[in-house]
Coordinates of N, CA, C and O in Angstrom, one line a residue:
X99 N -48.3 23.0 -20.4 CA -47.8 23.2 -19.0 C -47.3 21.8 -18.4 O -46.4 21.8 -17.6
X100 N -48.1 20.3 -19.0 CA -47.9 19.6 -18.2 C -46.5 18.6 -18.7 O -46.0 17.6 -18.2
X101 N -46.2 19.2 -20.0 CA -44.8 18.7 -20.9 C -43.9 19.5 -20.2 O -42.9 18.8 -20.0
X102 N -43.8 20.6 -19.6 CA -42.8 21.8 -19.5 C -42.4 20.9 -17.6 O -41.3 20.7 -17.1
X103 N -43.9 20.6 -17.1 CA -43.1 20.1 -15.7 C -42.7 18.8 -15.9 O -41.8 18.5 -15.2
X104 N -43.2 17.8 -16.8 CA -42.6 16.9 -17.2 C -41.2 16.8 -17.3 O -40.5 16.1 -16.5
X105 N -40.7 17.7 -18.8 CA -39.5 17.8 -19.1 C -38.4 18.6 -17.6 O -37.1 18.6 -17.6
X106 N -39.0 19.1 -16.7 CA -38.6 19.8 -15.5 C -37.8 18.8 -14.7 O -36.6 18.7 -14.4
X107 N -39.1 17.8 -14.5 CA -38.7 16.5 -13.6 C -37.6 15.8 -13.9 O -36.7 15.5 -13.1
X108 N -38.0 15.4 -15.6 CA -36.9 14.5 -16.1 C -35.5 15.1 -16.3 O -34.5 14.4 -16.4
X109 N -35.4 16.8 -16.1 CA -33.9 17.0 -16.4 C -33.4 17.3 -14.7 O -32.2 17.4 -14.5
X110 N -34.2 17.3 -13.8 CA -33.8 17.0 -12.5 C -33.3 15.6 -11.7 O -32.4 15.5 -10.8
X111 N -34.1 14.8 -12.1 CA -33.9 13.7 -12.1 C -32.7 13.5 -12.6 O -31.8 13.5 -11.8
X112 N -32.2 13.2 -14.4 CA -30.9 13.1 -14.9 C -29.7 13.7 -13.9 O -28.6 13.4 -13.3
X113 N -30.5 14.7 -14.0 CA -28.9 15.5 -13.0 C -28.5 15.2 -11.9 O -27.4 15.2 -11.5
X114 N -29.7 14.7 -11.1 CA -29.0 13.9 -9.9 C -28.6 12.6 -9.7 O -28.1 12.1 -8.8
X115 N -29.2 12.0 -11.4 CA -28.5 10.3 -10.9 C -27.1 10.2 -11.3 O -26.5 9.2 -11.4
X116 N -26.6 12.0 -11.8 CA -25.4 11.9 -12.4 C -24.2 11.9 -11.2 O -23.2 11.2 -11.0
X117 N -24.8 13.0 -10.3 CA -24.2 13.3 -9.0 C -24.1 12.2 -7.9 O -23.3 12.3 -6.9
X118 N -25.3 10.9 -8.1 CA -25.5 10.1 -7.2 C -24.4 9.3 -7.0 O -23.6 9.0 -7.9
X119 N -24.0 8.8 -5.4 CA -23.0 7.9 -5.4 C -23.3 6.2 -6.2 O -24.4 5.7 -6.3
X120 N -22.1 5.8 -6.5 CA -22.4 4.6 -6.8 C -22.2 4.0 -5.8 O -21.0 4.4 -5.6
X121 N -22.4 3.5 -5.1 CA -22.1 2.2 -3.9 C -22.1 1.1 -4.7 O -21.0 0.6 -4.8
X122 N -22.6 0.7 -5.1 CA -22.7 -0.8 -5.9 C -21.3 -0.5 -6.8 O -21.4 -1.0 -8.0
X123 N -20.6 -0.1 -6.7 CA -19.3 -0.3 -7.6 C -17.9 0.0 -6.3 O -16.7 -0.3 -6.3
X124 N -18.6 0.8 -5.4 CA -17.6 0.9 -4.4 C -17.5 -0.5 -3.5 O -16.4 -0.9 -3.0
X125 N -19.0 -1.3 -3.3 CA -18.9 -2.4 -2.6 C -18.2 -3.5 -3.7 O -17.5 -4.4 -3.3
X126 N -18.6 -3.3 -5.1 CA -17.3 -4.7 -5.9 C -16.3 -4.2 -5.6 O -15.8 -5.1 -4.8
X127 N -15.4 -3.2 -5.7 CA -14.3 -2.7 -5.3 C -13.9 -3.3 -3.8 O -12.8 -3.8 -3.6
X128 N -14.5 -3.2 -3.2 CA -14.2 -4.0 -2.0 C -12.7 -3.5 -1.4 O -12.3 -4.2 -0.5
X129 N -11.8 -2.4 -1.9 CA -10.7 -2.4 -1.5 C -10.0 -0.9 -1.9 O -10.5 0.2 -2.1
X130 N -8.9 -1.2 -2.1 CA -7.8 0.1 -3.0 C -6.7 -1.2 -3.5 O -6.1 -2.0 -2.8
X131 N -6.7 -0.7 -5.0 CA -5.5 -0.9 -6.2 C -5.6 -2.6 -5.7 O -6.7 -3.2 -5.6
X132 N -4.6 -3.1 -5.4 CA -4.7 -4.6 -5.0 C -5.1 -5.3 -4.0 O -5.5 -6.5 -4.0
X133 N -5.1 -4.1 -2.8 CA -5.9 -4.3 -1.4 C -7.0 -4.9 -1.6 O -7.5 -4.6 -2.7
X134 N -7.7 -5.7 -1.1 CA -8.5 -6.5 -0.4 C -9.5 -6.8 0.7 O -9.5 -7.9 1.3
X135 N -10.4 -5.7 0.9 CA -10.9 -6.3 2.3 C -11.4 -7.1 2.6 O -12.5 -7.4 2.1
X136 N -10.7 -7.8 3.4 CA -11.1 -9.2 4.2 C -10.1 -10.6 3.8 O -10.3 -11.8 4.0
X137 N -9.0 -9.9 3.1 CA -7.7 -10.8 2.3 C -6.8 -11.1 4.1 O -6.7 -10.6 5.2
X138 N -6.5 -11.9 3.6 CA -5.5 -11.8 4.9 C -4.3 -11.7 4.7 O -3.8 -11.8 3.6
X139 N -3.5 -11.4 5.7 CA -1.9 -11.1 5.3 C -1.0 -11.4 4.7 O 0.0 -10.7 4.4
X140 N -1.3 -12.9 4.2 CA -0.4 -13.5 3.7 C -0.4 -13.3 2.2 O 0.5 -13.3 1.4
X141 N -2.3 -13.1 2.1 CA -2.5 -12.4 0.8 C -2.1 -10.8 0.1 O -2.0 -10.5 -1.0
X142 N -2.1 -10.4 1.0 CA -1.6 -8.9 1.0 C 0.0 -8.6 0.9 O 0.5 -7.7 0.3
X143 N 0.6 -9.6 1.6 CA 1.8 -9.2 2.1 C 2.6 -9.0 1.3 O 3.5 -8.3 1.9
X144 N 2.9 -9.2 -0.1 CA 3.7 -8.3 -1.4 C 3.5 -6.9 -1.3 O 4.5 -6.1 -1.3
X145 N 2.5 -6.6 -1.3 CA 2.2 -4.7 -0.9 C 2.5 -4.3 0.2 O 2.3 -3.1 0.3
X146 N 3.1 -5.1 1.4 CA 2.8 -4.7 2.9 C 4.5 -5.0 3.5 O 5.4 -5.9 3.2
X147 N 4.6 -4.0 4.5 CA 6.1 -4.0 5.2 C 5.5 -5.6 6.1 O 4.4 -6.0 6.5
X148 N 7.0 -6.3 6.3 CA 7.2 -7.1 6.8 C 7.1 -7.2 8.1 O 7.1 -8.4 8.4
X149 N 7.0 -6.3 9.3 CA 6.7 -6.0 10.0 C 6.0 -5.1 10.6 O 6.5 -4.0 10.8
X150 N 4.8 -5.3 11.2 CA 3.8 -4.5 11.4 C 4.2 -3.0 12.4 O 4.7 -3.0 13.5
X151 N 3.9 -2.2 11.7 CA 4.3 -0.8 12.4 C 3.5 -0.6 14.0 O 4.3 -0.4 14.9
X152 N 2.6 -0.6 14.3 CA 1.8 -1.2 15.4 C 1.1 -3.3 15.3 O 0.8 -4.1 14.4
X153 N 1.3 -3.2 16.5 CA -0.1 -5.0 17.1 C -0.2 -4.5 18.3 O 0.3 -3.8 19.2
X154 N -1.5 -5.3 18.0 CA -1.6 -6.1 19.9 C -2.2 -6.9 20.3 O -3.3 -6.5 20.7
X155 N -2.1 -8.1 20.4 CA -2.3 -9.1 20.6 C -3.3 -9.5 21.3 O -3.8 -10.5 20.8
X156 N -3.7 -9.2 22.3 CA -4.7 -9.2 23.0 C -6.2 -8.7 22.1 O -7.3 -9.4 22.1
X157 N -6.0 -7.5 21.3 CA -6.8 -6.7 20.3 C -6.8 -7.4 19.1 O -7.7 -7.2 18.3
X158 N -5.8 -8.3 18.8 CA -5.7 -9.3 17.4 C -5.7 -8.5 16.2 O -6.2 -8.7 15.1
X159 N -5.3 -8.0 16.6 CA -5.1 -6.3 15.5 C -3.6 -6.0 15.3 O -2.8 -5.9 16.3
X160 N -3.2 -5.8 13.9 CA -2.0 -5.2 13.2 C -2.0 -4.3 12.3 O -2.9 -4.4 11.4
X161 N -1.2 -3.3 12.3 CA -1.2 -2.4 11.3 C 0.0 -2.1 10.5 O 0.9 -1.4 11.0
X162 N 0.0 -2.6 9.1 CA 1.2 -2.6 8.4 C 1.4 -1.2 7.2 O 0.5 -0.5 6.6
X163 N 2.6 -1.1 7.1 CA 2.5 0.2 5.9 C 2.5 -0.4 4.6 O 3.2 -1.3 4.1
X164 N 2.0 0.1 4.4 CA 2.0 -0.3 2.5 C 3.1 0.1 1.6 O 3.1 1.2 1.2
X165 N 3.9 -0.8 1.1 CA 5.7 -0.4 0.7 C 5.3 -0.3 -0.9 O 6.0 0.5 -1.5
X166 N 4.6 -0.7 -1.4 CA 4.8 -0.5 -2.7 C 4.1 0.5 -3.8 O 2.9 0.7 -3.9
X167 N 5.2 1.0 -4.5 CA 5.5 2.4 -4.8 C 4.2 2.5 -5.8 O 4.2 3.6 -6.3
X168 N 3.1 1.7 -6.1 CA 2.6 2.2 -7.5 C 1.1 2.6 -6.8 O 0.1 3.0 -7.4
X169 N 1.3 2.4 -5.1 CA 0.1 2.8 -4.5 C 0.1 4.2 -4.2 O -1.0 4.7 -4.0
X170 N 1.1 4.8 -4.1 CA 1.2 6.0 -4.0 C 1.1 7.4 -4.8 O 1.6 8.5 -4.6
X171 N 0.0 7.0 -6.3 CA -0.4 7.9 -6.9 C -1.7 7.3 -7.5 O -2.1 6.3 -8.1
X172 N -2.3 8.6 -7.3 CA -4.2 8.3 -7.8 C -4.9 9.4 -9.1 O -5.8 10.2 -8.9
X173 N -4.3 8.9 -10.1 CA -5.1 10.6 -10.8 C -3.8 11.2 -10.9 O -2.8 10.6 -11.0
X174 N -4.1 12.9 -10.8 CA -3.3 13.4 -10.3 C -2.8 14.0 -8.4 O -2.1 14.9 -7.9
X175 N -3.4 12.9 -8.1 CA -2.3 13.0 -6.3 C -1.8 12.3 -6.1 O -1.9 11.1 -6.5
X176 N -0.8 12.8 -5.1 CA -0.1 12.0 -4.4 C -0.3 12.1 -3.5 O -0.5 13.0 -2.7
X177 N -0.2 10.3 -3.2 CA -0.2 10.0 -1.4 C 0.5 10.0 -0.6 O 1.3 9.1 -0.9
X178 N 0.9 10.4 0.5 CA 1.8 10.6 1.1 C 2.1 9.4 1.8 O 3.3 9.0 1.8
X179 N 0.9 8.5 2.8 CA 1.2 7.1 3.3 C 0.2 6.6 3.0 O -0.8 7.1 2.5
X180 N 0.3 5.3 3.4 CA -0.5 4.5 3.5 C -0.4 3.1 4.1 O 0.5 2.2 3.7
X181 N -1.6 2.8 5.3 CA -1.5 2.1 5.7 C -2.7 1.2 6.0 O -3.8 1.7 6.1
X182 N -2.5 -0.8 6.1 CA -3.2 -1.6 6.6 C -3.8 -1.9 7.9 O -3.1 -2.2 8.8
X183 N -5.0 -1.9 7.9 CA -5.2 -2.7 9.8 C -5.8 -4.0 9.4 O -6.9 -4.0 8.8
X184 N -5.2 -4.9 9.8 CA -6.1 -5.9 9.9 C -6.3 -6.5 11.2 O -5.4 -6.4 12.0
X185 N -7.6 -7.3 11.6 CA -8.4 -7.8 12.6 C -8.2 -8.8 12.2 O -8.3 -9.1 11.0
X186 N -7.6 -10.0 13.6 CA -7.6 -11.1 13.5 C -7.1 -11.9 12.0 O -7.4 -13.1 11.7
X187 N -6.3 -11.1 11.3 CA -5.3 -11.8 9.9 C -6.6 -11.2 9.0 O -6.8 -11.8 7.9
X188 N -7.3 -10.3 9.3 CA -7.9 -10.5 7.8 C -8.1 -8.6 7.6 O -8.4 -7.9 8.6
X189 N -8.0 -8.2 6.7 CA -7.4 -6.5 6.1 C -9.2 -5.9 6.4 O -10.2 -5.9 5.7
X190 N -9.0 -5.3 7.8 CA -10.5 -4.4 8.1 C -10.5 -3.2 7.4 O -11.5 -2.9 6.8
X191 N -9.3 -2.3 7.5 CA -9.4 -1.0 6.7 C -8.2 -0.5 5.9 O -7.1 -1.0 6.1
X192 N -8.3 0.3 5.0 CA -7.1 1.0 4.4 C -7.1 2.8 4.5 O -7.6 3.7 3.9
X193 N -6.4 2.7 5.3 CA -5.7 4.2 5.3 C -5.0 5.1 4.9 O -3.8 5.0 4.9
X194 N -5.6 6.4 4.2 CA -4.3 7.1 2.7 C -4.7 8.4 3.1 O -5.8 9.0 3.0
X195 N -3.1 8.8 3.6 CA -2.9 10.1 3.8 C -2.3 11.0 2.4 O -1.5 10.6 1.6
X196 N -3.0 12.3 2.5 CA -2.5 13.0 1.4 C -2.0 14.6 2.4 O -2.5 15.2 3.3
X197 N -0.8 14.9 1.6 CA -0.4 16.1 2.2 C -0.7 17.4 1.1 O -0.3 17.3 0.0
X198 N -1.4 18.6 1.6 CA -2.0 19.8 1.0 C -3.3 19.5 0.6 O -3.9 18.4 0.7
X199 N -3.8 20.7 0.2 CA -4.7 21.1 -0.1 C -5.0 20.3 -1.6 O -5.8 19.4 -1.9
X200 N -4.0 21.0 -2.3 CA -4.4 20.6 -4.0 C -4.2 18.7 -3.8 O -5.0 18.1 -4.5
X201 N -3.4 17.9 -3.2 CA -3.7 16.8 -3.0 C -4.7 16.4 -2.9 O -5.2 15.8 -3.8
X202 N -5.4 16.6 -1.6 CA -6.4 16.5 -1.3 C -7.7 16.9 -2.3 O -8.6 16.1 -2.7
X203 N -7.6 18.1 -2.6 CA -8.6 18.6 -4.2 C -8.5 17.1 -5.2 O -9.3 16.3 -5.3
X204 N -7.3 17.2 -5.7 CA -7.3 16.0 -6.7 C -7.5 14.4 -6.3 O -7.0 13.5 -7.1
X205 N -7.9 14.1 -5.3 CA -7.9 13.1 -4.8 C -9.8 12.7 -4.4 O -10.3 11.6 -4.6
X206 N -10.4 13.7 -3.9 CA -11.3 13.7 -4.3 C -12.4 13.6 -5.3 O -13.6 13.3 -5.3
X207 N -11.4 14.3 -6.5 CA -12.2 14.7 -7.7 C -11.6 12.8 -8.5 O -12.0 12.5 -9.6
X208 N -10.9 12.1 -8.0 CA -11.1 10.7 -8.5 C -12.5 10.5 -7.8 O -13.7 10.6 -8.3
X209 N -12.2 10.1 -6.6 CA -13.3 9.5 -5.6 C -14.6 9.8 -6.3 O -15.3 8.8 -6.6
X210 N -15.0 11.0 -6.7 CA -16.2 11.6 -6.7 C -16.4 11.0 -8.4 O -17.5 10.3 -8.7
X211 N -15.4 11.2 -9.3 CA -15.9 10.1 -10.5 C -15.4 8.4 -10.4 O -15.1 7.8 -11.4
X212 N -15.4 8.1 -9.7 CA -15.2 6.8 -9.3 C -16.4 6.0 -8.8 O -16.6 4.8 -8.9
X213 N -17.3 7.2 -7.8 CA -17.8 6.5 -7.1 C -19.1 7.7 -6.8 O -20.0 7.3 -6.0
X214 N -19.2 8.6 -7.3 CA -20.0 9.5 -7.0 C -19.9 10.7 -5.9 O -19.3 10.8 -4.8
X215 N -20.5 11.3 -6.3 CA -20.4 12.6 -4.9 C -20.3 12.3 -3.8 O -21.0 11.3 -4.0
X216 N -19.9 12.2 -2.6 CA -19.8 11.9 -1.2 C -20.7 12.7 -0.5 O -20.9 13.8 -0.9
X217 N -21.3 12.0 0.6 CA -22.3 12.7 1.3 C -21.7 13.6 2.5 O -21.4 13.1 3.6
X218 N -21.6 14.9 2.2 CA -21.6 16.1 2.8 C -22.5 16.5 4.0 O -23.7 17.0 3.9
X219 N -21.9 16.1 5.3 CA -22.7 16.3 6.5 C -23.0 17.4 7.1 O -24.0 17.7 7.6
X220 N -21.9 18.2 7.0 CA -21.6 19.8 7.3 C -21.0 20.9 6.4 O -19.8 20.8 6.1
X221 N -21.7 21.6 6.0 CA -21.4 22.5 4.9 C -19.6 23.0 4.8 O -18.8 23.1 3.9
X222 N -19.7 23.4 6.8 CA -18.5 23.6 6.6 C -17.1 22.8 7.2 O -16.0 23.3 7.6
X223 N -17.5 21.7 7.0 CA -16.2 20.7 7.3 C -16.4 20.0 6.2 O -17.5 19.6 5.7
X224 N -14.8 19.9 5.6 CA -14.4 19.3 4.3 C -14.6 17.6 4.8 O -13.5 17.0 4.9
X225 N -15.6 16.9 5.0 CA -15.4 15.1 5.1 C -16.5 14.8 4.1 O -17.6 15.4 4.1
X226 N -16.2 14.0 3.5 CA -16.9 13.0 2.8 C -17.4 12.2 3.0 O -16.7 11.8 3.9
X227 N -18.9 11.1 2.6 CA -19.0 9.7 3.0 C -19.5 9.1 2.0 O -20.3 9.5 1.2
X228 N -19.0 8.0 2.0 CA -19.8 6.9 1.1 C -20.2 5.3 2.0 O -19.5 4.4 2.4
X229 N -21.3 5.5 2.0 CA -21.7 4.1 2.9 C -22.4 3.2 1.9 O -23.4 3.5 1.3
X230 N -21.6 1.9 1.7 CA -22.4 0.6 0.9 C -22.9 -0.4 1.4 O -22.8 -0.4 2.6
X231 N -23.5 -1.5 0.9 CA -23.2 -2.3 1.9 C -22.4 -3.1 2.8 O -22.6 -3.3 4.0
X232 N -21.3 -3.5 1.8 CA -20.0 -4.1 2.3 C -18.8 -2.9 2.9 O -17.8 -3.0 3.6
X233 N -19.1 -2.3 2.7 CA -17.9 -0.8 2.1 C -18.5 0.3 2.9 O -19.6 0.8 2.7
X234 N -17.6 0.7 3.8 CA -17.8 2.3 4.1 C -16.5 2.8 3.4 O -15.6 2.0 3.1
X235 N -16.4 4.2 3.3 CA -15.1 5.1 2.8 C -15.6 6.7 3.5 O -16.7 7.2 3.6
X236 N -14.5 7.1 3.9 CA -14.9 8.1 4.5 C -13.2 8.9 3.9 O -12.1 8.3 3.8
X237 N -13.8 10.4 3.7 CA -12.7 11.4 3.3 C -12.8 12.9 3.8 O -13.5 13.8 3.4
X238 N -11.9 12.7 5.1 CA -11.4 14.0 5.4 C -10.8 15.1 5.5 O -10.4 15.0 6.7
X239 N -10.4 16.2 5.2 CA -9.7 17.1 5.2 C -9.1 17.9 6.6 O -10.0 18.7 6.9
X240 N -8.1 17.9 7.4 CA -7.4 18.6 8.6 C -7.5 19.7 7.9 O -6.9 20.1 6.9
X241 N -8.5 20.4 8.7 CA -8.7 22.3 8.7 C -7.4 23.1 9.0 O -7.6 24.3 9.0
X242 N -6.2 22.6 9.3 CA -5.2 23.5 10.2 C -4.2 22.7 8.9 O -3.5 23.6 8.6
X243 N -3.9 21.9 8.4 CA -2.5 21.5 7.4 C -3.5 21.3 6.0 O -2.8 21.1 4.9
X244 N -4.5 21.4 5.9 CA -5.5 21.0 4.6 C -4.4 19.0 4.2 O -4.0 18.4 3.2
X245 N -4.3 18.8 5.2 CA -4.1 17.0 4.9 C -5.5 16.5 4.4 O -6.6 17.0 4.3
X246 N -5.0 15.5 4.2 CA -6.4 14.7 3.7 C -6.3 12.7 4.4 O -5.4 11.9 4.2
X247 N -7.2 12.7 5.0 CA -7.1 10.9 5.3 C -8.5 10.3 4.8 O -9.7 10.7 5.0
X248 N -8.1 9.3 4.1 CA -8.9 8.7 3.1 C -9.3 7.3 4.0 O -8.2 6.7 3.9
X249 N -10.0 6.6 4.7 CA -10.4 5.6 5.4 C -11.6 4.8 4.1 O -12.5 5.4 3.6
X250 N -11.4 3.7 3.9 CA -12.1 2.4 3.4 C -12.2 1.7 4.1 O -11.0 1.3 4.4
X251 N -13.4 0.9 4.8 CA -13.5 -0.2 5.9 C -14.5 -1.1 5.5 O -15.5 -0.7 4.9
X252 N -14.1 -2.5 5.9 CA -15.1 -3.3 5.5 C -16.1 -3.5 6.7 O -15.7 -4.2 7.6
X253 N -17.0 -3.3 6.7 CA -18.4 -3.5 8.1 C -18.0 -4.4 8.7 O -17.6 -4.4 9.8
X254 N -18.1 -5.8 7.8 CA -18.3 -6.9 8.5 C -17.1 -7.2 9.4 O -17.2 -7.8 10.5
X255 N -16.1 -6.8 8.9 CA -14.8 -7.1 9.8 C -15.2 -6.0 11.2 O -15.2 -6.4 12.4
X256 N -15.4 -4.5 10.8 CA -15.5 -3.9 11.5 C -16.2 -4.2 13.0 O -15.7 -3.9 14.2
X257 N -17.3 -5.0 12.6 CA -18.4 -5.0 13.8 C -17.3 -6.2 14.3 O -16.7 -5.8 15.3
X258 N -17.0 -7.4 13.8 CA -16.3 -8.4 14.1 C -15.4 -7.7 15.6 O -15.5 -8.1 16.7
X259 N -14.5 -6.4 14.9 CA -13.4 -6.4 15.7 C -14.3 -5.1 16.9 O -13.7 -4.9 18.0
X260 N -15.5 -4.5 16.7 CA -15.8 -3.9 17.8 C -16.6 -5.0 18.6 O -16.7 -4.6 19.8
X261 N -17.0 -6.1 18.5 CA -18.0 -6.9 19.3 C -16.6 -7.6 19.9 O -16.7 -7.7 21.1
X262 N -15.6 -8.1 19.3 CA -13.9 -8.1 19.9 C -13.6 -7.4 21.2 O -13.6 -7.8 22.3
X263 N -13.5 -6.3 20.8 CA -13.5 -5.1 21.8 C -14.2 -5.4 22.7 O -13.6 -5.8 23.8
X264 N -15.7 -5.4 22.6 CA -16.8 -5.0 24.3 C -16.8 -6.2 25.0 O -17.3 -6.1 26.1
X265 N -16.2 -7.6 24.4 CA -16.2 -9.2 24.9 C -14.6 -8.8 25.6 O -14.5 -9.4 26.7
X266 N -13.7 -8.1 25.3 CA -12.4 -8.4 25.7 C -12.9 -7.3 27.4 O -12.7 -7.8 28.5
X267 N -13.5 -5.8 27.0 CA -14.0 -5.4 28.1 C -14.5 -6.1 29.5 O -14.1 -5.9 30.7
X268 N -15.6 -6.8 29.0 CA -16.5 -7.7 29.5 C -15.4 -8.6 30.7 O -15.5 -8.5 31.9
X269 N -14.1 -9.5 29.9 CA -13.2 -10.0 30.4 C -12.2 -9.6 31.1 O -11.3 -10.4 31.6
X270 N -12.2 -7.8 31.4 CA -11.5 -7.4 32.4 C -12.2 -7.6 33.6 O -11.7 -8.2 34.6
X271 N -13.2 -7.2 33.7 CA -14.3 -7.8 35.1 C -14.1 -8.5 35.9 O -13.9 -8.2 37.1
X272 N -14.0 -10.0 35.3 CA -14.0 -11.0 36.1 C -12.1 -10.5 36.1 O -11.7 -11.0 37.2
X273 N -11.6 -10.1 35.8 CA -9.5 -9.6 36.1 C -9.7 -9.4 37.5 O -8.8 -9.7 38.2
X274 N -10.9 -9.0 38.2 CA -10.9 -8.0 39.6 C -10.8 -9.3 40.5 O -10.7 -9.2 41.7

């Protein structure tokens, strides 16, 4: 009996370190294809339109499209856009929209062997998460077009540009 829960354990175990995410390969990754989190523009700027589709200067924040054609396929999907934000010159997140359903299907089924299962918050909303240390990635599905937006952020920039944010707040105050 005590081999049978043994062997129980161990094929339980197996099976879920199969399903487990990796984070520790999502945080070396640190990015998508050539992307970079935390590169700054000048390093990016071969992949990136020359002119930022959104700024604002005040926010020290730009957001560029991503022009080059070989980022636009993963597996088997295709991406429909994709875009940079960077905080203060340096690349905080990458944004990758997919159009349909089966896009979306095949775009996760990289993610999920790339990086492991994504953590499933609500049974019934299609979003994904993967939280690392350096690395969040988050993958959602629009219930009404079955799109898909694929978000990669680097934390540290992240908090950088929200503690940005509540200091620029702070400095409308004293505006009065």
């Amino acid at each position: 009996m005590k081999k049978i829960v043994l062997l129980f354990t161990l094929c339980t175990f197996s099976i879920s370190w199969v399903f487990a995410q990796n984070i520790k390969k999502l945080d070396e990754k640190n990015g998508f294809k050539e992307l970079t989190l935390g590169s700054s523009y000048q390093d990016a700027k071969q992949y990136l339109s020359e002119l930022p589709i959104e700024s604002n200067a005040k926010g020290k924040t730009a957001i560029y499209a991503v022009t080059d054609q070989s980022f636009l396929e993963v597996g088997e999907s295709e991406i429909n856009k994709i875009t940079a934000s960077f905080f203060n010159d340096r690349l905080e997140s990458i944004n990758i929209d997919t159009k349909g359903h089966q896009n979306f299907k095949d775009l996760l089924d990289v993610l999920t062997k790339g990086y492991g299962k994504g953590e499933k918050k609500n049974t019934y909303i299609e979003e994904y998460h993967w939280l690392g240390k350096k690395v969040n990635m988050s993958y959602k599905m629009n219930a009404n077009t079955k799109d898909g937006k694929l978000t990669i952020v680097s934390k540290e920039i992240a908090e950088q540009n929200e503690k940005h944010k509540k200091d620029l707040k702070k400095g409308v105050v004293n505006e009065l």
